[in-house]
């Protein structure tokens, strides 16, 4: 026990010790997940729920030319709504390691999860925000809304690309930021919008690194901003052109959302409409989202607030289905909530972490049992 305590103490000052501690904690969390999933056939089978069907369909059959016209469970729905980067990585992993498509998709997220936590920590350190490293990693691991990072979803690849783009933008590395934004635009529908937000931030605020050589140059700000925006557009254009090629509608990924009952309305309309129809849980999520954004309005969190706020407005305006995943599963939001909790007094902090651990286990049972509480 003493050696374990010394190890975790060293991890506060040693990057190697911290990464080893992070891998250890992620491994223990994965073991718990595997045990919980046994009644549902093991983790690979149990974690494949809801949108996993579409990603597996893309991996096995490619994108369809027509929507599912004779599927009573998914009427008029199609795989076009799901962007290609994650399925492509799954196919690559499947071929390299000779795994099944579900196992390959899950493995990607398991490997990317520790990297995402490290990137969130690096982002904090670049802004001189100090929190305990071990508690920070622990918060991510026991956070209830991380369930999609342990499933065959695109959350992990999108989150890693987003946080890496933020980190490189803060370091004034426009080339790397642009490349990451191009891939991010091919990972999720909001990827291009996030790239546009990063481009706008680069234009008006530039780098937050005062020692960066290009930080004070207006010309470089404009050039870097245009590069990030163009790269984001290029990443999206690849998918748009592909859809146009196979079925004649480049923006089918947006048009097919109607089949899921999603229509674009001002987000306040959707909140009131959901509450009027008895969708109290979605309305509570929306209120919690607004409160979280209000709390995020503080010095040093401007870029995070911009990206989280735009994500929230887009998600709530398109419909409230899966709103908890789009916002509370966003790494920027998890990072902020971790900072807020770890800034509390020790008894309060430990109490919150204990409650989160219990809720995380409950989230696993809800997910594996195919509950509609988490989508």
Tab-separated table of C-alpha atoms in Angstrom:
chain	number	residue	atom	x	y	z
A	1	UNK	CA	0.000	0.000	0.000
A	2	UNK	CA	2.860	2.381	0.869
A	3	UNK	CA	4.508	1.690	-2.485
A	4	UNK	CA	1.218	2.391	-4.254
A	5	UNK	CA	0.856	5.714	-2.444
A	6	UNK	CA	4.430	6.664	-3.344
A	7	UNK	CA	3.734	5.742	-6.955
A	8	UNK	CA	0.686	8.013	-7.176
A	9	UNK	CA	2.565	10.837	-5.425
A	10	UNK	CA	5.373	10.553	-7.983
A	11	UNK	CA	2.834	10.709	-10.787
A	12	UNK	CA	2.115	14.336	-9.851
A	13	UNK	CA	5.614	15.356	-10.955
A	14	UNK	CA	6.543	12.629	-13.436
A	15	UNK	CA	4.847	12.324	-16.825
A	16	UNK	CA	5.881	8.668	-17.079
A	17	UNK	CA	4.422	7.808	-13.665
A	18	UNK	CA	1.241	9.698	-14.515
A	19	UNK	CA	0.756	7.833	-17.786
A	20	UNK	CA	1.408	4.486	-16.064
A	21	UNK	CA	-1.108	5.384	-13.355
A	22	UNK	CA	-3.608	6.424	-16.020
A	23	UNK	CA	-3.222	3.142	-17.914
A	24	UNK	CA	-3.612	1.232	-14.646
A	25	UNK	CA	-6.826	3.053	-13.744
A	26	UNK	CA	-8.233	2.632	-17.263
A	27	UNK	CA	-7.379	-1.068	-17.102
A	28	UNK	CA	-9.193	-1.488	-13.785
A	29	UNK	CA	-12.197	0.391	-15.167
A	30	UNK	CA	-12.192	-1.860	-18.224
A	31	UNK	CA	-12.089	-4.953	-16.002
A	32	UNK	CA	-15.139	-3.711	-14.074
A	33	UNK	CA	-16.945	-3.065	-17.356
A	34	UNK	CA	-16.102	-6.557	-18.568
A	35	UNK	CA	-17.501	-8.126	-15.385
A	36	UNK	CA	-20.710	-6.091	-15.525
A	37	UNK	CA	-21.227	-7.035	-19.182
A	38	UNK	CA	-21.047	-10.814	-18.637
A	39	UNK	CA	-24.851	-11.342	-18.414
A	40	UNK	CA	-25.172	-9.724	-21.847
A	41	UNK	CA	-22.588	-11.913	-23.562
A	42	UNK	CA	-19.384	-10.043	-22.799
A	43	UNK	CA	-18.217	-6.508	-23.406
A	44	UNK	CA	-17.935	-6.629	-27.200
A	45	UNK	CA	-21.526	-7.770	-27.647
A	46	UNK	CA	-23.013	-5.838	-24.714
A	47	UNK	CA	-21.498	-2.489	-25.690
A	48	UNK	CA	-22.886	-2.600	-29.243
A	49	UNK	CA	-26.138	-0.718	-28.773
A	50	UNK	CA	-28.200	1.820	-30.728
A	51	UNK	CA	-25.979	3.642	-33.277
A	52	UNK	CA	-23.473	0.791	-33.148
A	53	UNK	CA	-25.777	-0.990	-35.602
A	54	UNK	CA	-25.162	1.704	-38.219
A	55	UNK	CA	-21.404	1.776	-37.801
A	56	UNK	CA	-21.245	-1.998	-38.091
A	57	UNK	CA	-23.473	-1.883	-41.165
A	58	UNK	CA	-21.127	0.632	-42.820
A	59	UNK	CA	-18.077	-1.476	-41.966
A	60	UNK	CA	-19.628	-4.657	-43.354
A	61	UNK	CA	-21.674	-3.338	-46.293
A	62	UNK	CA	-20.558	0.219	-47.017
A	63	UNK	CA	-22.979	3.124	-47.437
A	64	UNK	CA	-26.372	2.221	-48.871
A	65	UNK	CA	-27.772	3.839	-51.986
A	66	UNK	CA	-31.331	3.832	-50.620
A	67	UNK	CA	-32.773	4.233	-47.113
A	68	UNK	CA	-34.237	1.231	-45.271
A	69	UNK	CA	-37.700	1.126	-46.841
A	70	UNK	CA	-38.816	-2.206	-45.400
A	71	UNK	CA	-37.415	-2.012	-41.874
A	72	UNK	CA	-40.216	-1.533	-39.324
A	73	UNK	CA	-37.713	-0.687	-36.591
A	74	UNK	CA	-35.704	1.846	-38.647
A	75	UNK	CA	-38.182	3.132	-41.271
A	76	UNK	CA	-36.646	5.430	-43.921
A	77	UNK	CA	-33.402	5.675	-41.929
A	78	UNK	CA	-30.010	5.321	-43.609
A	79	UNK	CA	-26.343	5.123	-42.739
A	80	UNK	CA	-25.601	8.460	-44.429
A	81	UNK	CA	-26.030	10.268	-41.095
A	82	UNK	CA	-22.878	8.578	-39.772
A	83	UNK	CA	-19.610	10.061	-40.961
A	84	UNK	CA	-16.914	7.820	-42.450
A	85	UNK	CA	-13.738	8.310	-40.387
A	86	UNK	CA	-14.629	5.955	-37.539
A	87	UNK	CA	-15.873	3.153	-39.849
A	88	UNK	CA	-12.697	3.504	-41.939
A	89	UNK	CA	-10.517	3.170	-38.828
A	90	UNK	CA	-12.561	0.153	-37.786
A	91	UNK	CA	-12.005	-1.508	-41.174
A	92	UNK	CA	-8.273	-0.784	-40.962
A	93	UNK	CA	-8.032	-2.195	-37.419
A	94	UNK	CA	-10.103	-5.195	-38.428
A	95	UNK	CA	-7.807	-6.053	-41.314
A	96	UNK	CA	-4.571	-5.419	-39.416
A	97	UNK	CA	-5.477	-7.428	-36.315
A	98	UNK	CA	-7.918	-9.926	-37.880
A	99	UNK	CA	-10.687	-8.991	-35.462
A	100	UNK	CA	-14.426	-8.895	-35.846
A	101	UNK	CA	-15.920	-5.527	-36.718
A	102	UNK	CA	-17.440	-5.026	-33.245
A	103	UNK	CA	-14.210	-5.939	-31.477
A	104	UNK	CA	-12.154	-3.684	-33.762
A	105	UNK	CA	-14.485	-0.731	-33.208
A	106	UNK	CA	-14.376	-1.188	-29.436
A	107	UNK	CA	-10.593	-1.567	-29.386
A	108	UNK	CA	-10.145	1.793	-31.112
A	109	UNK	CA	-12.079	3.563	-28.373
A	110	UNK	CA	-10.328	1.681	-25.564
A	111	UNK	CA	-6.926	2.746	-26.913
A	112	UNK	CA	-7.938	6.348	-27.587
A	113	UNK	CA	-9.578	6.926	-24.188
A	114	UNK	CA	-6.314	7.391	-22.178
A	115	UNK	CA	-4.959	9.632	-24.951
A	116	UNK	CA	-8.055	11.821	-24.704
A	117	UNK	CA	-7.581	12.228	-20.949
A	118	UNK	CA	-3.941	13.216	-21.476
A	119	UNK	CA	-4.923	15.806	-24.109
A	120	UNK	CA	-7.497	17.319	-21.747
A	121	UNK	CA	-4.811	17.544	-19.075
A	122	UNK	CA	-2.359	19.178	-21.499
A	123	UNK	CA	-5.004	21.754	-22.412
A	124	UNK	CA	-5.385	22.657	-18.728
A	125	UNK	CA	-1.640	22.866	-18.198
A	126	UNK	CA	-1.227	25.190	-21.199
A	127	UNK	CA	-3.691	27.555	-19.505
A	128	UNK	CA	-1.901	27.242	-16.149
A	129	UNK	CA	-4.973	25.619	-14.575
A	130	UNK	CA	-3.816	23.391	-11.736
A	131	UNK	CA	-5.679	20.316	-10.506
A	132	UNK	CA	-4.543	17.011	-9.056
A	133	UNK	CA	-3.556	14.759	-11.987
A	134	UNK	CA	-4.721	11.505	-10.427
A	135	UNK	CA	-8.079	12.893	-9.341
A	136	UNK	CA	-8.459	14.479	-12.778
A	137	UNK	CA	-7.953	11.131	-14.519
A	138	UNK	CA	-10.168	9.414	-11.946
A	139	UNK	CA	-12.989	11.860	-12.652
A	140	UNK	CA	-12.909	11.026	-16.361
A	141	UNK	CA	-12.917	7.295	-15.640
A	142	UNK	CA	-15.876	7.281	-13.206
A	143	UNK	CA	-17.858	9.968	-15.026
A	144	UNK	CA	-21.291	8.480	-15.915
A	145	UNK	CA	-21.551	10.077	-19.355
A	146	UNK	CA	-18.349	8.474	-20.611
A	147	UNK	CA	-20.284	5.298	-21.444
A	148	UNK	CA	-20.050	6.049	-25.189
A	149	UNK	CA	-16.249	5.903	-25.004
A	150	UNK	CA	-16.624	2.259	-23.985
A	151	UNK	CA	-18.912	1.461	-26.909
A	152	UNK	CA	-18.627	1.253	-30.695
A	153	UNK	CA	-19.303	4.959	-31.204
A	154	UNK	CA	-17.297	7.768	-32.825
A	155	UNK	CA	-16.983	9.695	-29.523
A	156	UNK	CA	-13.354	8.747	-28.886
A	157	UNK	CA	-11.922	9.603	-32.309
A	158	UNK	CA	-13.911	12.843	-32.461
A	159	UNK	CA	-12.900	13.799	-28.922
A	160	UNK	CA	-9.210	13.118	-29.537
A	161	UNK	CA	-9.211	15.141	-32.760
A	162	UNK	CA	-11.072	18.022	-31.100
A	163	UNK	CA	-8.813	18.220	-28.054
A	164	UNK	CA	-5.656	17.778	-30.147
A	165	UNK	CA	-6.793	20.618	-32.418
A	166	UNK	CA	-7.399	22.830	-29.366
A	167	UNK	CA	-3.978	21.975	-27.920
A	168	UNK	CA	-2.123	22.669	-31.173
A	169	UNK	CA	-4.058	25.903	-31.658
A	170	UNK	CA	-2.936	27.069	-28.221
A	171	UNK	CA	0.639	26.134	-29.165
A	172	UNK	CA	0.351	28.177	-32.370
A	173	UNK	CA	0.742	25.189	-34.685
A	174	UNK	CA	-1.694	26.077	-37.499
A	175	UNK	CA	-0.497	23.299	-39.812
A	176	UNK	CA	-1.202	20.545	-37.303
A	177	UNK	CA	-4.459	22.228	-36.254
A	178	UNK	CA	-5.633	22.368	-39.865
A	179	UNK	CA	-4.848	18.713	-40.509
A	180	UNK	CA	-6.694	17.672	-37.355
A	181	UNK	CA	-9.693	19.810	-38.333
A	182	UNK	CA	-9.820	18.136	-41.746
A	183	UNK	CA	-10.068	14.710	-40.106
A	184	UNK	CA	-12.503	16.024	-37.490
A	185	UNK	CA	-14.849	17.247	-40.238
A	186	UNK	CA	-14.892	13.682	-41.575
A	187	UNK	CA	-15.649	12.245	-38.139
A	188	UNK	CA	-18.887	13.936	-37.051
A	189	UNK	CA	-21.483	16.366	-38.480
A	190	UNK	CA	-20.336	19.025	-35.994
A	191	UNK	CA	-16.682	18.593	-36.994
A	192	UNK	CA	-16.742	21.284	-39.669
A	193	UNK	CA	-18.512	23.723	-37.340
A	194	UNK	CA	-15.883	23.137	-34.655
A	195	UNK	CA	-13.181	23.786	-37.248
A	196	UNK	CA	-14.902	27.043	-38.214
A	197	UNK	CA	-15.029	28.065	-34.540
A	198	UNK	CA	-11.325	27.337	-34.131
A	199	UNK	CA	-10.624	29.373	-37.270
A	200	UNK	CA	-12.639	32.312	-35.888
A	201	UNK	CA	-10.841	32.089	-32.545
A	202	UNK	CA	-7.486	32.028	-34.318
A	203	UNK	CA	-8.463	35.116	-36.313
A	204	UNK	CA	-9.738	37.280	-33.466
A	205	UNK	CA	-7.664	36.061	-30.544
A	206	UNK	CA	-4.709	34.279	-32.116
A	207	UNK	CA	-2.557	32.070	-29.953
A	208	UNK	CA	-2.733	32.129	-26.177
A	209	UNK	CA	0.987	31.419	-26.063
A	210	UNK	CA	2.740	34.797	-25.592
A	211	UNK	CA	6.118	33.374	-26.663
A	212	UNK	CA	4.849	32.095	-29.998
A	213	UNK	CA	6.590	33.777	-32.941
A	214	UNK	CA	3.385	34.356	-34.892
A	215	UNK	CA	1.210	35.422	-31.997
A	216	UNK	CA	1.183	39.169	-32.667
A	217	UNK	CA	1.004	39.157	-36.469
A	218	UNK	CA	-2.396	40.087	-37.926
A	219	UNK	CA	-1.316	38.722	-41.301
A	220	UNK	CA	-0.448	35.360	-39.796
A	221	UNK	CA	-3.739	35.285	-37.902
A	222	UNK	CA	-5.687	35.753	-41.119
A	223	UNK	CA	-3.590	33.173	-42.980
A	224	UNK	CA	-3.833	30.613	-40.186
A	225	UNK	CA	-7.553	31.156	-39.817
A	226	UNK	CA	-8.198	30.653	-43.540
A	227	UNK	CA	-6.015	27.540	-43.540
A	228	UNK	CA	-7.976	25.990	-40.661
A	229	UNK	CA	-11.313	26.866	-42.272
A	230	UNK	CA	-10.297	25.566	-45.702
A	231	UNK	CA	-8.991	22.321	-44.229
A	232	UNK	CA	-12.224	21.776	-42.317
A	233	UNK	CA	-14.187	22.387	-45.491
A	234	UNK	CA	-11.970	19.959	-47.394
A	235	UNK	CA	-12.606	17.215	-44.847
A	236	UNK	CA	-16.357	17.699	-45.111
A	237	UNK	CA	-16.246	18.008	-48.901
A	238	UNK	CA	-14.751	14.544	-49.291
A	239	UNK	CA	-17.825	12.991	-47.677
A	240	UNK	CA	-20.222	15.342	-49.497
A	241	UNK	CA	-18.723	14.416	-52.866
A	242	UNK	CA	-18.828	10.721	-52.016
A	243	UNK	CA	-22.518	10.871	-51.107
A	244	UNK	CA	-23.249	12.804	-54.282
A	245	UNK	CA	-21.431	10.121	-56.240
A	246	UNK	CA	-23.309	7.150	-54.789
A	247	UNK	CA	-26.834	8.532	-54.452
A	248	UNK	CA	-27.005	12.039	-55.936
A	249	UNK	CA	-27.410	14.048	-52.709
A	250	UNK	CA	-24.220	15.359	-51.174
A	251	UNK	CA	-26.002	16.568	-48.057
A	252	UNK	CA	-27.981	13.402	-47.483
A	253	UNK	CA	-26.355	13.136	-44.043
A	254	UNK	CA	-28.397	16.189	-42.981
A	255	UNK	CA	-31.590	15.423	-44.913
A	256	UNK	CA	-31.937	11.884	-43.557
A	257	UNK	CA	-32.063	13.177	-39.963
A	258	UNK	CA	-35.796	13.696	-40.521
A	259	UNK	CA	-36.195	9.921	-40.316
A	260	UNK	CA	-35.060	10.134	-36.671
A	261	UNK	CA	-37.629	12.864	-35.994
A	262	UNK	CA	-35.018	15.632	-36.016
A	263	UNK	CA	-36.022	18.981	-37.453
A	264	UNK	CA	-34.170	22.244	-36.977
A	265	UNK	CA	-35.944	24.672	-34.646
A	266	UNK	CA	-34.724	27.384	-32.310
A	267	UNK	CA	-33.485	25.520	-29.234
A	268	UNK	CA	-35.911	27.243	-26.824
A	269	UNK	CA	-38.802	25.971	-28.940
A	270	UNK	CA	-37.495	22.416	-28.671
A	271	UNK	CA	-37.083	22.685	-24.896
A	272	UNK	CA	-40.621	24.019	-24.369
A	273	UNK	CA	-42.086	21.556	-26.873
A	274	UNK	CA	-40.336	18.621	-25.182
A	275	UNK	CA	-41.565	19.674	-21.748
A	276	UNK	CA	-45.123	20.099	-23.041
A	277	UNK	CA	-45.056	16.566	-24.481
A	278	UNK	CA	-43.809	15.065	-21.223
A	279	UNK	CA	-40.152	14.783	-22.165
A	280	UNK	CA	-39.088	15.961	-18.741
A	281	UNK	CA	-35.695	14.216	-18.789
A	282	UNK	CA	-34.632	15.974	-21.999
A	283	UNK	CA	-35.823	19.297	-20.606
A	284	UNK	CA	-33.840	18.725	-17.398
A	285	UNK	CA	-30.762	17.960	-19.486
A	286	UNK	CA	-31.239	21.239	-21.361
A	287	UNK	CA	-31.565	23.242	-18.162
A	288	UNK	CA	-28.406	21.555	-16.855
A	289	UNK	CA	-26.632	22.419	-20.119
A	290	UNK	CA	-27.540	26.100	-19.851
A	291	UNK	CA	-26.412	26.161	-16.216
A	292	UNK	CA	-23.101	24.489	-17.107
A	293	UNK	CA	-22.406	27.006	-19.874
A	294	UNK	CA	-23.198	29.854	-17.483
A	295	UNK	CA	-20.699	28.470	-14.971
A	296	UNK	CA	-18.106	28.061	-17.741
A	297	UNK	CA	-18.248	31.797	-18.425
A	298	UNK	CA	-15.061	32.683	-16.571
A	299	UNK	CA	-11.541	33.908	-17.403
A	300	UNK	CA	-9.367	31.413	-19.265
A	301	UNK	CA	-12.274	29.301	-20.528
A	302	UNK	CA	-13.299	31.399	-23.540
A	303	UNK	CA	-12.402	28.932	-26.293
A	304	UNK	CA	-13.879	26.007	-24.369
A	305	UNK	CA	-17.068	27.989	-23.791
A	306	UNK	CA	-17.311	28.879	-27.491
A	307	UNK	CA	-16.928	25.279	-28.655
A	308	UNK	CA	-19.207	23.849	-25.957
A	309	UNK	CA	-21.819	26.568	-26.470
A	310	UNK	CA	-21.971	26.105	-30.235
A	311	UNK	CA	-22.230	22.334	-29.753
A	312	UNK	CA	-25.088	22.831	-27.288
A	313	UNK	CA	-27.023	25.242	-29.512
A	314	UNK	CA	-26.665	23.004	-32.578
A	315	UNK	CA	-27.644	19.877	-30.651
A	316	UNK	CA	-30.656	21.422	-28.934
A	317	UNK	CA	-31.834	23.115	-32.128
A	318	UNK	CA	-31.687	19.882	-34.150
A	319	UNK	CA	-33.754	17.991	-31.557
A	320	UNK	CA	-33.240	16.771	-28.019
A	321	UNK	CA	-32.609	13.101	-28.809
A	322	UNK	CA	-29.196	12.090	-27.408
A	323	UNK	CA	-28.607	15.612	-26.104
A	324	UNK	CA	-26.855	14.179	-23.032
A	325	UNK	CA	-24.322	12.439	-25.278
A	326	UNK	CA	-23.599	15.422	-27.498
A	327	UNK	CA	-23.020	17.813	-24.602
A	328	UNK	CA	-22.210	15.978	-21.373
A	329	UNK	CA	-20.182	13.404	-23.286
A	330	UNK	CA	-18.102	16.160	-24.900
A	331	UNK	CA	-14.498	16.125	-23.592
A	332	UNK	CA	-14.502	19.914	-23.159
A	333	UNK	CA	-17.473	19.638	-20.799
A	334	UNK	CA	-16.030	16.662	-18.924
A	335	UNK	CA	-12.798	18.615	-18.498
A	336	UNK	CA	-14.627	21.631	-17.076
A	337	UNK	CA	-16.775	19.580	-14.718
A	338	UNK	CA	-13.639	17.795	-13.492
A	339	UNK	CA	-12.027	21.167	-12.780
A	340	UNK	CA	-15.102	22.397	-10.878
A	341	UNK	CA	-15.405	19.242	-8.755
A	342	UNK	CA	-11.686	19.046	-7.984
A	343	UNK	CA	-11.699	22.694	-6.911
A	344	UNK	CA	-14.031	21.867	-4.017
A	345	UNK	CA	-12.986	21.132	-0.430
A	346	UNK	CA	-11.737	17.581	0.154
A	347	UNK	CA	-14.899	16.183	1.856
A	348	UNK	CA	-17.161	17.619	-0.849
A	349	UNK	CA	-14.832	16.448	-3.609
A	350	UNK	CA	-14.647	12.888	-2.283
A	351	UNK	CA	-18.418	12.762	-1.791
A	352	UNK	CA	-19.069	13.838	-5.387
A	353	UNK	CA	-16.552	11.316	-6.732
A	354	UNK	CA	-18.244	8.557	-4.735
A	355	UNK	CA	-21.658	9.451	-6.153
A	356	UNK	CA	-20.226	9.566	-9.676
A	357	UNK	CA	-18.713	6.099	-9.268
A	358	UNK	CA	-22.126	4.694	-8.300
A	359	UNK	CA	-23.819	6.488	-11.200
A	360	UNK	CA	-21.155	5.177	-13.579
A	361	UNK	CA	-21.965	1.586	-12.638
A	362	UNK	CA	-25.674	2.343	-13.018
A	363	UNK	CA	-24.981	3.824	-16.479
A	364	UNK	CA	-23.285	0.581	-17.518
A	365	UNK	CA	-26.338	-1.461	-16.530
A	366	UNK	CA	-28.644	0.961	-18.357
A	367	UNK	CA	-26.525	0.838	-21.497
A	368	UNK	CA	-26.069	-2.913	-21.583
A	369	UNK	CA	-29.775	-3.499	-20.961
A	370	UNK	CA	-30.580	-1.338	-24.032
A	371	UNK	CA	-32.366	1.270	-21.925
A	372	UNK	CA	-33.671	4.393	-23.604
A	373	UNK	CA	-32.316	6.531	-20.771
A	374	UNK	CA	-28.959	6.769	-22.567
A	375	UNK	CA	-28.909	7.105	-26.364
